[in-house]
Structure formats: structure tokens, C-alpha cells
CSV table of C-alpha atoms in Angstrom, one decimal:
chain,number,residue,atom,x,y,z
A,20,UNK,CA,48.8,-31.2,-25.4
A,21,UNK,CA,49.8,-27.5,-25.0
A,22,UNK,CA,48.3,-25.7,-22.0
A,23,UNK,CA,45.8,-23.1,-23.3
A,24,UNK,CA,46.8,-19.5,-22.6
A,25,UNK,CA,44.4,-16.6,-21.7
A,26,UNK,CA,44.8,-13.0,-20.9
A,27,UNK,CA,43.3,-13.6,-17.5
A,28,UNK,CA,41.6,-16.4,-15.5
A,29,UNK,CA,38.7,-15.6,-13.2
A,30,UNK,CA,38.1,-18.1,-10.4
A,31,UNK,CA,34.6,-18.1,-9.0
A,32,UNK,CA,31.0,-18.1,-10.3
A,33,UNK,CA,29.3,-15.4,-8.3
A,34,UNK,CA,28.3,-11.9,-9.4
A,35,UNK,CA,31.8,-10.5,-8.8
A,36,UNK,CA,33.5,-13.1,-10.9
A,37,UNK,CA,30.9,-12.7,-13.7
A,38,UNK,CA,31.3,-8.9,-13.6
A,39,UNK,CA,35.1,-9.3,-13.8
A,40,UNK,CA,34.9,-11.6,-16.8
A,41,UNK,CA,32.4,-9.3,-18.5
A,42,UNK,CA,34.6,-6.3,-18.0
A,43,UNK,CA,37.7,-8.1,-19.3
A,44,UNK,CA,36.0,-9.2,-22.5
A,45,UNK,CA,34.6,-5.7,-22.9
A,46,UNK,CA,38.1,-4.4,-22.7
A,47,UNK,CA,39.2,-6.7,-25.5
A,48,UNK,CA,40.8,-9.3,-23.3
A,49,UNK,CA,40.2,-13.1,-23.5
A,50,UNK,CA,39.3,-14.4,-20.1
A,51,UNK,CA,38.6,-17.9,-18.8
A,52,UNK,CA,36.0,-18.5,-16.0
A,53,UNK,CA,36.7,-21.4,-13.7
A,54,UNK,CA,34.0,-22.2,-11.1
A,55,UNK,CA,33.7,-25.2,-8.7
A,56,UNK,CA,29.9,-25.1,-8.9
A,57,UNK,CA,28.0,-26.6,-11.8
A,58,UNK,CA,26.1,-23.3,-12.2
A,59,UNK,CA,26.9,-19.6,-11.8
A,60,UNK,CA,25.3,-17.1,-9.5
A,61,UNK,CA,26.8,-17.8,-6.2
A,62,UNK,CA,24.5,-16.8,-3.3
A,63,UNK,CA,22.0,-15.2,-5.8
A,64,UNK,CA,19.4,-17.9,-6.0
A,65,UNK,CA,15.7,-17.8,-6.8
A,66,UNK,CA,13.3,-20.7,-6.6
A,67,UNK,CA,9.8,-21.0,-7.8
A,68,UNK,CA,7.3,-23.0,-5.8
A,69,UNK,CA,4.0,-23.1,-7.8
A,70,UNK,CA,3.0,-19.4,-7.7
A,71,UNK,CA,5.5,-18.4,-5.0
A,72,UNK,CA,8.8,-16.8,-6.0
A,73,UNK,CA,11.4,-17.2,-3.3
A,74,UNK,CA,14.7,-15.4,-3.1
A,75,UNK,CA,17.0,-17.7,-1.2
A,76,UNK,CA,19.9,-15.2,-1.1
A,77,UNK,CA,19.7,-11.4,-1.7
A,78,UNK,CA,16.2,-10.1,-2.3
A,79,UNK,CA,16.9,-7.0,-4.3
A,80,UNK,CA,19.6,-4.3,-4.9
A,81,UNK,CA,19.6,-0.5,-5.0
A,82,UNK,CA,19.9,0.9,-8.4
A,83,UNK,CA,23.4,2.4,-8.9
A,84,UNK,CA,23.3,4.7,-11.9
A,85,UNK,CA,24.1,4.8,-15.6
A,86,UNK,CA,26.8,2.1,-15.4
A,87,UNK,CA,24.1,-0.3,-14.1
A,88,UNK,CA,21.7,0.7,-16.9
A,89,UNK,CA,24.4,0.2,-19.5
A,90,UNK,CA,25.2,-3.3,-18.1
A,91,UNK,CA,21.5,-4.3,-18.1
A,92,UNK,CA,21.2,-3.2,-21.7
A,93,UNK,CA,24.3,-5.1,-22.8
A,94,UNK,CA,23.1,-8.4,-21.2
A,95,UNK,CA,19.5,-8.0,-22.5
A,96,UNK,CA,17.7,-7.2,-19.2
A,97,UNK,CA,16.9,-3.5,-19.8
A,98,UNK,CA,13.2,-4.3,-20.6
A,99,UNK,CA,12.8,-6.7,-17.7
A,100,UNK,CA,13.8,-4.5,-14.8
A,101,UNK,CA,11.4,-4.1,-11.9
A,102,UNK,CA,11.9,-0.9,-9.9
A,103,UNK,CA,10.5,0.2,-6.6
A,104,UNK,CA,11.5,3.8,-5.5
A,105,UNK,CA,13.2,3.5,-2.1
A,106,UNK,CA,11.4,6.6,-0.8
A,107,UNK,CA,8.0,4.9,-1.3
A,108,UNK,CA,8.8,1.7,0.6
A,109,UNK,CA,8.1,2.3,4.3
A,110,UNK,CA,10.3,0.5,6.8
A,111,UNK,CA,9.4,-0.4,10.4
A,112,UNK,CA,11.1,-1.3,13.7
A,113,UNK,CA,9.5,-3.5,16.3
A,114,UNK,CA,9.8,-1.7,19.6
A,115,UNK,CA,7.7,-1.5,22.8
A,116,UNK,CA,5.1,-3.9,21.5
A,117,UNK,CA,4.3,-2.3,18.1
A,118,UNK,CA,5.7,-1.6,14.7
A,119,UNK,CA,6.9,1.9,14.3
A,120,UNK,CA,7.4,3.5,10.9
A,121,UNK,CA,11.1,4.6,10.5
A,122,UNK,CA,11.0,8.4,10.0
A,123,UNK,CA,12.5,9.6,6.7
A,124,UNK,CA,12.3,13.4,7.0
A,125,UNK,CA,12.5,16.1,9.6
A,126,UNK,CA,8.7,16.4,10.2
A,127,UNK,CA,8.2,12.6,10.4
A,128,UNK,CA,11.2,12.4,12.7
A,129,UNK,CA,9.8,15.0,15.0
A,130,UNK,CA,6.4,13.3,15.2
A,131,UNK,CA,7.7,9.7,15.4
A,132,UNK,CA,6.9,7.6,18.4
A,133,UNK,CA,9.9,5.4,17.8
A,134,UNK,CA,12.3,7.5,20.0
A,135,UNK,CA,11.6,9.4,23.2
A,136,UNK,CA,12.0,13.1,23.3
A,137,UNK,CA,15.4,12.9,25.0
A,138,UNK,CA,16.8,10.6,22.3
A,139,UNK,CA,15.6,13.1,19.6
A,140,UNK,CA,17.4,15.9,21.5
A,141,UNK,CA,20.5,13.7,21.6
A,142,UNK,CA,20.4,13.2,17.8
A,143,UNK,CA,19.9,17.0,17.3
A,144,UNK,CA,22.8,17.7,19.6
A,145,UNK,CA,25.0,15.1,17.9
A,146,UNK,CA,24.2,16.6,14.4
A,147,UNK,CA,24.9,20.1,15.5
A,148,UNK,CA,27.8,19.6,17.9
A,149,UNK,CA,31.4,18.9,17.2
A,150,UNK,CA,33.0,15.5,17.8
A,151,UNK,CA,36.6,14.3,18.1
A,152,UNK,CA,37.4,12.1,15.1
A,153,UNK,CA,38.4,8.6,16.1
A,154,UNK,CA,42.1,7.9,15.8
A,155,UNK,CA,41.6,4.1,15.4
A,156,UNK,CA,39.1,1.8,13.7
A,157,UNK,CA,36.1,1.8,16.1
A,158,UNK,CA,32.9,-0.1,16.0
A,159,UNK,CA,29.8,1.5,14.5
A,160,UNK,CA,28.1,1.2,17.9
A,161,UNK,CA,30.9,2.8,19.8
A,162,UNK,CA,31.1,5.9,17.6
A,163,UNK,CA,27.4,6.5,17.5
A,164,UNK,CA,26.9,5.8,21.2
A,165,UNK,CA,29.4,8.5,21.9
A,166,UNK,CA,27.5,10.8,19.5
A,167,UNK,CA,23.8,10.0,20.0
A,168,UNK,CA,23.6,7.9,23.2
A,169,UNK,CA,22.5,4.3,23.9
A,170,UNK,CA,18.8,4.6,23.2
A,171,UNK,CA,19.4,5.7,19.6
A,172,UNK,CA,21.9,3.0,18.9
A,173,UNK,CA,19.8,0.2,20.5
A,174,UNK,CA,16.6,1.3,18.8
A,175,UNK,CA,17.8,2.4,15.3
A,176,UNK,CA,21.4,1.4,14.6
A,177,UNK,CA,21.6,-2.0,16.1
A,178,UNK,CA,18.5,-3.3,14.3
A,179,UNK,CA,19.7,-1.7,11.0
A,180,UNK,CA,23.1,-3.4,11.2
A,181,UNK,CA,21.4,-6.7,12.1
A,182,UNK,CA,19.3,-6.3,8.9
A,183,UNK,CA,22.3,-5.5,6.7
A,184,UNK,CA,25.1,-7.6,8.1
A,185,UNK,CA,23.3,-10.0,10.5
A,186,UNK,CA,25.8,-8.6,13.0
A,187,UNK,CA,26.0,-6.6,16.3
A,188,UNK,CA,26.7,-2.9,15.6
A,189,UNK,CA,29.0,-2.9,18.7
A,190,UNK,CA,31.3,-5.4,17.0
A,191,UNK,CA,31.3,-4.2,13.4
A,192,UNK,CA,34.0,-1.9,12.0
A,193,UNK,CA,32.9,1.6,10.9
A,194,UNK,CA,35.8,1.8,8.5
A,195,UNK,CA,35.2,-1.6,6.8
A,196,UNK,CA,31.3,-1.5,6.8
A,197,UNK,CA,31.0,2.2,5.7
A,198,UNK,CA,34.4,3.3,4.4
A,199,UNK,CA,33.1,6.5,2.7
A,200,UNK,CA,31.3,7.6,5.9
A,201,UNK,CA,34.4,6.7,8.0
A,202,UNK,CA,36.6,8.8,5.7
A,203,UNK,CA,34.2,11.7,6.1
A,204,UNK,CA,34.1,11.3,9.9
A,205,UNK,CA,37.9,11.2,10.2
A,206,UNK,CA,38.3,14.3,7.9
A,207,UNK,CA,35.7,16.4,9.7
A,208,UNK,CA,34.5,17.3,13.2
A,209,UNK,CA,30.9,17.9,12.3
A,210,UNK,CA,28.6,15.1,11.1
A,211,UNK,CA,26.8,17.0,8.4
A,212,UNK,CA,30.1,17.8,6.8
A,213,UNK,CA,31.1,14.1,7.1
A,214,UNK,CA,27.9,13.1,5.4
A,215,UNK,CA,28.5,15.6,2.6
A,216,UNK,CA,32.0,14.2,2.1
A,217,UNK,CA,30.6,10.7,1.9
A,218,UNK,CA,28.1,11.7,-0.8
A,219,UNK,CA,30.8,13.3,-2.9
A,220,UNK,CA,32.9,10.2,-2.8
A,221,UNK,CA,30.1,8.0,-4.3
A,222,UNK,CA,30.8,6.6,-7.7
A,223,UNK,CA,29.6,8.7,-10.5
A,224,UNK,CA,26.8,7.9,-12.9
A,225,UNK,CA,23.3,9.3,-12.3
A,226,UNK,CA,20.3,7.0,-12.7
A,227,UNK,CA,17.6,8.0,-15.1
A,228,UNK,CA,15.0,7.9,-12.3
A,229,UNK,CA,14.8,7.9,-8.5
A,230,UNK,CA,17.0,5.5,-6.5
A,231,UNK,CA,15.1,2.3,-6.4
A,232,UNK,CA,15.0,-1.3,-5.2
A,233,UNK,CA,15.7,-3.5,-8.3
A,234,UNK,CA,14.8,-7.0,-9.3
A,235,UNK,CA,13.3,-8.9,-12.3
A,236,UNK,CA,10.1,-10.8,-13.0
A,237,UNK,CA,11.7,-14.2,-12.4
A,238,UNK,CA,13.7,-12.9,-9.5
A,239,UNK,CA,17.3,-11.8,-9.0
A,240,UNK,CA,18.7,-15.0,-10.4
A,241,UNK,CA,17.9,-13.5,-13.8
A,242,UNK,CA,20.9,-11.2,-13.4
A,243,UNK,CA,23.7,-13.8,-13.1
A,244,UNK,CA,21.9,-16.0,-15.6
A,245,UNK,CA,21.8,-13.2,-18.2
A,246,UNK,CA,25.5,-12.3,-17.5
A,247,UNK,CA,26.4,-16.0,-18.0
A,248,UNK,CA,24.5,-16.2,-21.2
A,249,UNK,CA,26.0,-13.0,-22.4
A,250,UNK,CA,29.5,-14.3,-21.8
A,251,UNK,CA,28.7,-17.4,-23.7
A,252,UNK,CA,27.5,-15.3,-26.6
A,253,UNK,CA,30.8,-13.4,-26.5
A,254,UNK,CA,32.6,-16.9,-26.7
A,255,UNK,CA,34.1,-16.6,-23.2
A,256,UNK,CA,35.0,-20.2,-22.2
A,257,UNK,CA,33.9,-21.5,-18.9
A,258,UNK,CA,35.0,-24.5,-16.8
A,259,UNK,CA,32.1,-25.3,-14.5
A,260,UNK,CA,32.2,-27.9,-11.8
A,261,UNK,CA,36.0,-27.6,-11.6
A,262,UNK,CA,37.4,-29.6,-8.6
A,263,UNK,CA,40.7,-29.2,-6.7
A,264,UNK,CA,41.6,-25.9,-8.2
A,265,UNK,CA,45.2,-24.7,-7.6
A,266,UNK,CA,47.3,-21.7,-8.6
A,267,UNK,CA,51.1,-21.8,-9.1
A,268,UNK,CA,53.8,-20.1,-11.1
A,269,UNK,CA,54.6,-21.5,-14.5
A,270,UNK,CA,58.1,-22.9,-15.0
A,271,UNK,CA,59.5,-19.7,-16.4
A,272,UNK,CA,57.7,-17.7,-13.7
A,273,UNK,CA,56.2,-15.4,-16.3
A,274,UNK,CA,52.6,-16.4,-15.8
A,275,UNK,CA,50.2,-18.2,-13.5
A,276,UNK,CA,49.2,-21.9,-14.0
A,277,UNK,CA,45.7,-22.7,-12.9
A,278,UNK,CA,45.0,-26.4,-12.6
A,279,UNK,CA,41.9,-28.5,-11.7
A,280,UNK,CA,40.9,-32.1,-12.1
A,281,UNK,CA,41.1,-32.9,-15.8
A,282,UNK,CA,42.5,-29.6,-17.0
A,283,UNK,CA,44.7,-26.5,-16.7
A,284,UNK,CA,45.3,-23.1,-18.3
A,285,UNK,CA,47.7,-20.3,-17.8
A,286,UNK,CA,47.5,-16.5,-17.9
A,287,UNK,CA,49.6,-13.5,-16.7
A,288,UNK,CA,46.8,-12.6,-14.3
A,289,UNK,CA,44.3,-14.3,-12.1
A,290,UNK,CA,41.2,-12.9,-10.3
A,291,UNK,CA,39.9,-14.8,-7.3
A,292,UNK,CA,36.3,-14.4,-6.2
A,293,UNK,CA,36.0,-17.3,-3.8
A,294,UNK,CA,35.1,-17.8,-0.2
A,295,UNK,CA,37.8,-17.6,2.5
A,296,UNK,CA,38.4,-21.3,2.8
A,297,UNK,CA,38.7,-21.7,-1.0
A,298,UNK,CA,40.9,-18.6,-1.3
A,299,UNK,CA,43.2,-19.9,1.5
A,300,UNK,CA,43.6,-23.3,-0.2
A,301,UNK,CA,44.3,-21.7,-3.6
A,302,UNK,CA,46.9,-19.3,-2.2
A,303,UNK,CA,48.7,-21.7,0.0
A,304,UNK,CA,51.5,-22.2,-2.5
A,305,UNK,CA,51.2,-18.9,-4.5
A,306,UNK,CA,51.0,-16.5,-1.5
A,307,UNK,CA,51.2,-18.3,1.9
A,308,UNK,CA,51.5,-15.1,3.8
A,309,UNK,CA,48.3,-13.7,2.3
A,310,UNK,CA,46.6,-17.1,2.9
A,311,UNK,CA,47.5,-17.0,6.6
A,312,UNK,CA,46.2,-13.4,7.1
A,313,UNK,CA,42.7,-14.2,6.0
A,314,UNK,CA,42.3,-17.1,8.4
A,315,UNK,CA,41.2,-14.5,11.0
A,316,UNK,CA,38.1,-13.5,9.1
A,317,UNK,CA,34.8,-14.6,10.7
A,318,UNK,CA,31.4,-15.1,9.2
A,319,UNK,CA,27.9,-15.0,10.6
A,320,UNK,CA,25.5,-17.9,10.0
A,321,UNK,CA,22.0,-17.0,8.8
A,322,UNK,CA,18.8,-18.9,8.5
A,323,UNK,CA,16.3,-17.5,5.9
A,324,UNK,CA,12.7,-18.6,6.4
A,325,UNK,CA,10.0,-17.9,3.8
A,326,UNK,CA,6.4,-17.8,5.0
A,327,UNK,CA,3.4,-17.6,2.7
A,328,UNK,CA,0.1,-16.8,4.3
A,329,UNK,CA,-3.4,-15.7,3.5
A,330,UNK,CA,-3.4,-11.9,3.6
A,331,UNK,CA,-6.8,-11.9,5.3
A,332,UNK,CA,-5.2,-13.8,8.2
A,333,UNK,CA,-3.0,-10.7,9.0
A,334,UNK,CA,-4.2,-7.9,11.3
A,335,UNK,CA,-1.5,-5.6,9.9
A,336,UNK,CA,-1.3,-5.6,6.1
A,337,UNK,CA,2.3,-5.8,4.9
A,338,UNK,CA,2.6,-2.6,2.9
A,339,UNK,CA,6.2,-1.4,2.6
A,340,UNK,CA,9.6,-3.0,2.7
A,341,UNK,CA,9.4,-4.8,6.0
A,342,UNK,CA,10.6,-4.5,9.6
A,343,UNK,CA,13.5,-5.0,11.9
A,344,UNK,CA,13.2,-6.1,15.5
A,345,UNK,CA,14.8,-4.4,18.5
A,346,UNK,CA,16.5,-7.1,20.5
A,347,UNK,CA,15.1,-8.4,23.8
A,348,UNK,CA,11.5,-7.4,23.0
A,349,UNK,CA,9.8,-10.7,22.5
A,350,UNK,CA,10.6,-11.3,18.8
A,351,UNK,CA,13.1,-14.0,17.8
A,352,UNK,CA,13.7,-13.1,14.1
A,353,UNK,CA,16.1,-10.3,13.2
A,354,UNK,CA,13.5,-8.9,10.8
A,355,UNK,CA,11.3,-9.7,7.8
A,356,UNK,CA,11.0,-8.5,4.3
A,357,UNK,CA,7.5,-8.1,2.9
A,358,UNK,CA,8.5,-9.6,-0.4
A,359,UNK,CA,5.1,-9.6,-2.1
A,360,UNK,CA,4.6,-5.9,-1.2
A,361,UNK,CA,7.7,-4.8,-3.0
A,362,UNK,CA,7.5,-6.6,-6.4
A,363,UNK,CA,4.7,-8.2,-8.3
A,364,UNK,CA,4.5,-11.9,-9.0
A,365,UNK,CA,6.0,-13.1,-5.7
A,366,UNK,CA,2.8,-14.7,-4.3
A,367,UNK,CA,-0.6,-16.0,-5.4
A,368,UNK,CA,-3.5,-13.6,-5.4
A,369,UNK,CA,-4.8,-13.0,-1.8
A,370,UNK,CA,-1.5,-14.2,-0.3
A,371,UNK,CA,1.5,-12.4,1.3
A,372,UNK,CA,5.1,-13.6,1.3
A,373,UNK,CA,7.5,-12.9,4.1
A,374,UNK,CA,11.2,-13.5,3.9
A,375,UNK,CA,12.4,-13.7,7.5
A,376,UNK,CA,15.9,-13.8,8.9
A,377,UNK,CA,17.1,-15.6,12.0
A,378,UNK,CA,20.4,-16.1,13.8
A,379,UNK,CA,23.3,-14.1,12.5
A,380,UNK,CA,26.2,-13.1,14.8
A,381,UNK,CA,23.5,-12.0,17.3
A,382,UNK,CA,21.7,-15.4,17.8
A,383,UNK,CA,24.0,-17.9,16.0
A,384,UNK,CA,22.6,-20.9,17.9
A,385,UNK,CA,19.2,-20.4,16.3
A,386,UNK,CA,20.7,-21.5,13.0
A,387,UNK,CA,21.2,-25.0,14.5
A,388,UNK,CA,17.6,-25.4,15.6
A,389,UNK,CA,15.4,-28.2,14.1
A,390,UNK,CA,13.0,-27.0,11.4
A,391,UNK,CA,10.1,-27.7,13.7
A,392,UNK,CA,11.4,-25.3,16.4
A,393,UNK,CA,12.1,-22.6,13.8
A,394,UNK,CA,8.7,-22.9,12.3
A,395,UNK,CA,7.1,-22.6,15.8
A,396,UNK,CA,9.2,-19.4,16.4
A,397,UNK,CA,8.3,-18.1,13.0
A,398,UNK,CA,4.5,-18.4,13.8
A,399,UNK,CA,4.9,-16.8,17.2
A,400,UNK,CA,6.8,-13.9,15.7
A,401,UNK,CA,4.2,-13.4,13.0
A,402,UNK,CA,1.4,-13.5,15.6
A,403,UNK,CA,3.3,-10.9,17.7
A,404,UNK,CA,4.3,-8.5,15.0
A,405,UNK,CA,1.7,-8.9,12.2
A,406,UNK,CA,-1.3,-10.2,14.1
A,407,UNK,CA,-1.3,-13.5,12.2
A,408,UNK,CA,-4.3,-15.6,13.2
A,409,UNK,CA,-3.9,-18.6,10.9
A,410,UNK,CA,-3.0,-22.0,12.2
A,411,UNK,CA,0.0,-22.5,10.0
A,412,UNK,CA,1.4,-20.7,6.9
A,413,UNK,CA,0.5,-22.3,3.6
A,414,UNK,CA,4.2,-22.2,2.6
A,415,UNK,CA,7.3,-22.5,4.9
A,416,UNK,CA,10.7,-22.8,3.3
A,417,UNK,CA,13.9,-22.9,5.5
A,418,UNK,CA,17.4,-22.4,4.2
A,419,UNK,CA,20.5,-22.0,6.4
A,420,UNK,CA,23.6,-20.4,5.1
A,421,UNK,CA,26.9,-21.4,6.9
A,422,UNK,CA,28.9,-19.3,6.4
A,423,UNK,CA,26.6,-16.4,5.3
A,424,UNK,CA,27.9,-12.9,5.7
A,425,UNK,CA,31.5,-11.8,6.5
A,426,UNK,CA,31.9,-10.1,9.9
A,427,UNK,CA,33.9,-6.9,9.5
A,428,UNK,CA,35.4,-6.7,13.0
A,429,UNK,CA,37.3,-3.6,14.0
A,430,UNK,CA,40.7,-3.9,12.3
A,431,UNK,CA,39.2,-5.7,9.2
A,432,UNK,CA,40.1,-2.9,6.8
A,433,UNK,CA,43.7,-2.9,7.9
A,434,UNK,CA,43.8,-6.7,7.6
A,435,UNK,CA,42.6,-6.5,4.0
A,436,UNK,CA,45.2,-3.8,3.2
A,437,UNK,CA,47.9,-6.2,4.6
A,438,UNK,CA,46.4,-9.1,2.7
A,439,UNK,CA,46.5,-7.2,-0.6
A,440,UNK,CA,50.0,-6.1,0.0
A,441,UNK,CA,51.0,-9.8,0.5
A,442,UNK,CA,49.5,-10.8,-2.9
A,443,UNK,CA,52.1,-11.4,-5.7
A,444,UNK,CA,51.9,-9.5,-8.9
A,445,UNK,CA,49.2,-10.6,-11.2
A,446,UNK,CA,46.7,-11.8,-8.6
A,447,UNK,CA,43.6,-9.8,-7.7
A,448,UNK,CA,41.0,-10.8,-5.1
A,449,UNK,CA,37.5,-9.4,-5.0
A,450,UNK,CA,34.8,-10.9,-2.7
A,451,UNK,CA,32.3,-9.8,-0.1
A,452,UNK,CA,34.9,-10.3,2.6
A,453,UNK,CA,37.4,-7.9,0.9
A,454,UNK,CA,34.8,-5.1,1.0
A,455,UNK,CA,31.1,-4.5,0.4
A,456,UNK,CA,28.4,-7.1,0.5
A,457,UNK,CA,25.7,-5.5,-1.7
A,458,UNK,CA,25.2,-6.5,-5.3
A,459,UNK,CA,26.4,-3.1,-6.6
A,460,UNK,CA,29.5,-3.4,-4.4
A,461,UNK,CA,30.3,-6.8,-5.8
A,462,UNK,CA,29.7,-5.8,-9.4
A,463,UNK,CA,31.9,-2.7,-9.0
A,464,UNK,CA,34.5,-4.9,-7.2
A,465,UNK,CA,34.6,-7.2,-10.2
A,466,UNK,CA,35.0,-4.3,-12.5
A,467,UNK,CA,37.8,-2.8,-10.4
A,468,UNK,CA,39.7,-6.1,-10.3
A,469,UNK,CA,39.5,-6.4,-14.1
A,470,UNK,CA,40.6,-2.7,-14.6
A,471,UNK,CA,43.6,-3.3,-12.3
A,472,UNK,CA,44.7,-6.1,-14.7
A,473,UNK,CA,44.0,-4.2,-17.9
A,474,UNK,CA,45.4,-0.9,-16.6
A,475,UNK,CA,42.2,0.8,-17.6
A,476,UNK,CA,40.8,3.8,-15.6
A,477,UNK,CA,37.2,3.1,-14.4
């Protein structure tokens, strides 16, 4: 039987792969989606436990403009969007035995108890003074320690990076984690100008309302599910549960042959949106040099613990987004999202749902703890931070991701540039370890990979 031919083959089932396949079909191409899982969605997973709605992976994403609104309309989710304006969701940091609201403006910053007066002066001096642009890829912690001092980094920046990347700011690349800010910093000697440069480089497309946290009534899993259903309506074929996937040149070397147990297909272009081990295995024959390069990439493990409690058992009511914990101050978790405070329908009436993060690159050994020990630490942390007085949460759900998030060590951006240069013509790679871990980053990454194949201008 003849091997079926497509315009492009997308390997993976996460949001990047779905976005790439969607973009290809919208450009008039005929893609094939091949995924080793029986279902699509990747790390975006939502589970319902009676009246509790648990986000096992990402909890929400920040709205990203007219392109997002157009996509949601195309896949039938426009009337199901839940938005929470970011400026209305207070964030807190656990420090010196209490939760401090993170200041969002000049007046709140001046009156905040989060930082001592000397640290505030350091921020003012760093904002107004000149700096020497780094000539190499430095860590986020190193750059801002030089600019603002240790107290600001340890109190604000390290907890923030632990919340975003589950990583230590002193070991995460400024260029890889925040490329637009890095470009602005290197092209200027004054931080306000660097921030202005960063904002100008953001992708175009203004949202119809304020920048918001976004989800859906049945959780984030609605997004990949709707994209998958939309692809099926567009007659895009899918091979789910594909095992032993490999990529090699066709005999005439004019196309790529993708094979898996029980099937194969060929196309002039292939998009990989797969984890590092899978990508290495797939590229071993097609691009051994590229496969070897990415063996250096590390990942942080992460344990996500959901806790459902009676709201009346909390001294501090969870109103806002959640909190992050300054390290070494008696709290084991990296932070907690107050899930039931952000979107409706996450918890039964009179109950509060917490999504708590443990481990990461900061405390990786915690991800190996027995469930009993994790639950005990969870209860201690809730008593310390939220004044929880119950005996045990009504709901405890524990999920450990290994690997979880890629660690963008200094030099990561250069490694990815070398990796892309080692890829043969017709192969594109877009994943969270090539750049950007947020859902908007991954959707745009899928679009960019598809546009590279079709030659379209985004």
C-alpha cells in the first residue's frame, strides 16, 4: 500500500502541536497529527472531583490580544471564556511571619511593608541610575542583585521566579526566560528605556478589554479539547497512541518519512513538539548533532497539591490570586494559587480550593516524599500562612510531574540557537524547552513553526 503523503506532519499532542496543526490547515495545507498519547492536551489537564474542579497542570493564562480572540471564536469557545482582570487579583508574598500584598503602583509601593526603606531606595536608585549592559548571558538574580541589591532579589524576584519556573533566580538565564527584557537591557543603559523597548517588541494585537487571566467553565482542558474537535471538523487526520515514532529521509531524499508501530506517512516538512527525551530519540538518525546538543537541558520536578477546605476554617480569607513564599521562612511550599477566588465553579459553596506547589529546582527532594509527609507539610503551611484551623482538608489531591518545567540555565538561548542551526531543512521544533512556557508562548510557538513551513508572514 502506498505511503500517504501530507503537506506537513506534526508530532505531539500538546497545545503547541495543536496550534501548529490549526495554523497549517488555516493556511490551506493538509497536516497529519501524530501523538504518542491516547488523548491530546499535553500538560493541560483538568479533573473534576464531585464539585471540585482541579487544574493538574497550568491554572490559567494571560489574555494575549486579538489573535487569541480570533482563535477562540474559530474553535467555538468565544462565549465560554472566563476572564479575571489581572489588576484586580492581588498577589501576596510570605515574609517575616505574614502575607504582604505585592505593590502594583508607586503609592502602594511607597507604603508597602514588604521591603525595608533601604531596599526601596535601592530600587529607586536602580531605576534612575545607569548600568553597564551585560556582555554575556547572566542569571536573572545576578543582574538584579547588581542593580537593586540582595534584599530586593530575595524578597521579590526569587519568589516570583519560583512561582513561574519552579527555579532559583540565581540559576536562570535572563536572555532565555525574558528575551525581550534581555534585548532591552543590552540595548540600553537605563532600565526604564529597557522596559520601554521590551513593551514595543511585544506581539501586536490589542485585546478588547483589560489584560486578564483566562480560563473556561470546565477548566483549561476545554482549550485543547476544542482545538482537537475543531481539527476533526476540518478533516485533519490524527494518529493517537502512536508508539516508536521515528523520522528519516525518504529514499529519494526529497521528503521525510515518519513511521510508527502499524503505520507511516511522509511529508516535505515535520514539526516536533515533544519532550527532550522523545525529541532526542526521534532526531537520532535525522539530526544526530542536534539530538546530542539538547541532552544538556535540565528540568525541574514539581509536585502539585490541591487542598479543599471549609472557608470558615481559615483566619485569612483567600481573596486574590494567591501567594509566594520567601525561602527559609518556615513555609515548605513554593506558593499557592487561590483557585476558587479567581474563577467560579472551582469549589462547592462555603469551600475554598488551593493549588499548592512544592519542590521545583529549589527543593527537588520534596517531590520524592511519601504522600503522607506531603499532606502533613501542606497542613502545616496552611496553618502558618492562612490560619487554617481544621483537622484535615476535605480534599487532598497530589500530582507529581517529573520532568515538569525546563530550566533555562545561563547559556540556554545560545544552545537553542545552535540546536536550530543543526536541524536539517524541513524540520521545525517548538516546545517549552525551546523558548517560553506560558500557554500564549506555546500557541504562538506553534503558529511560528507552521508559518516557517508555509513561508507565511505572521
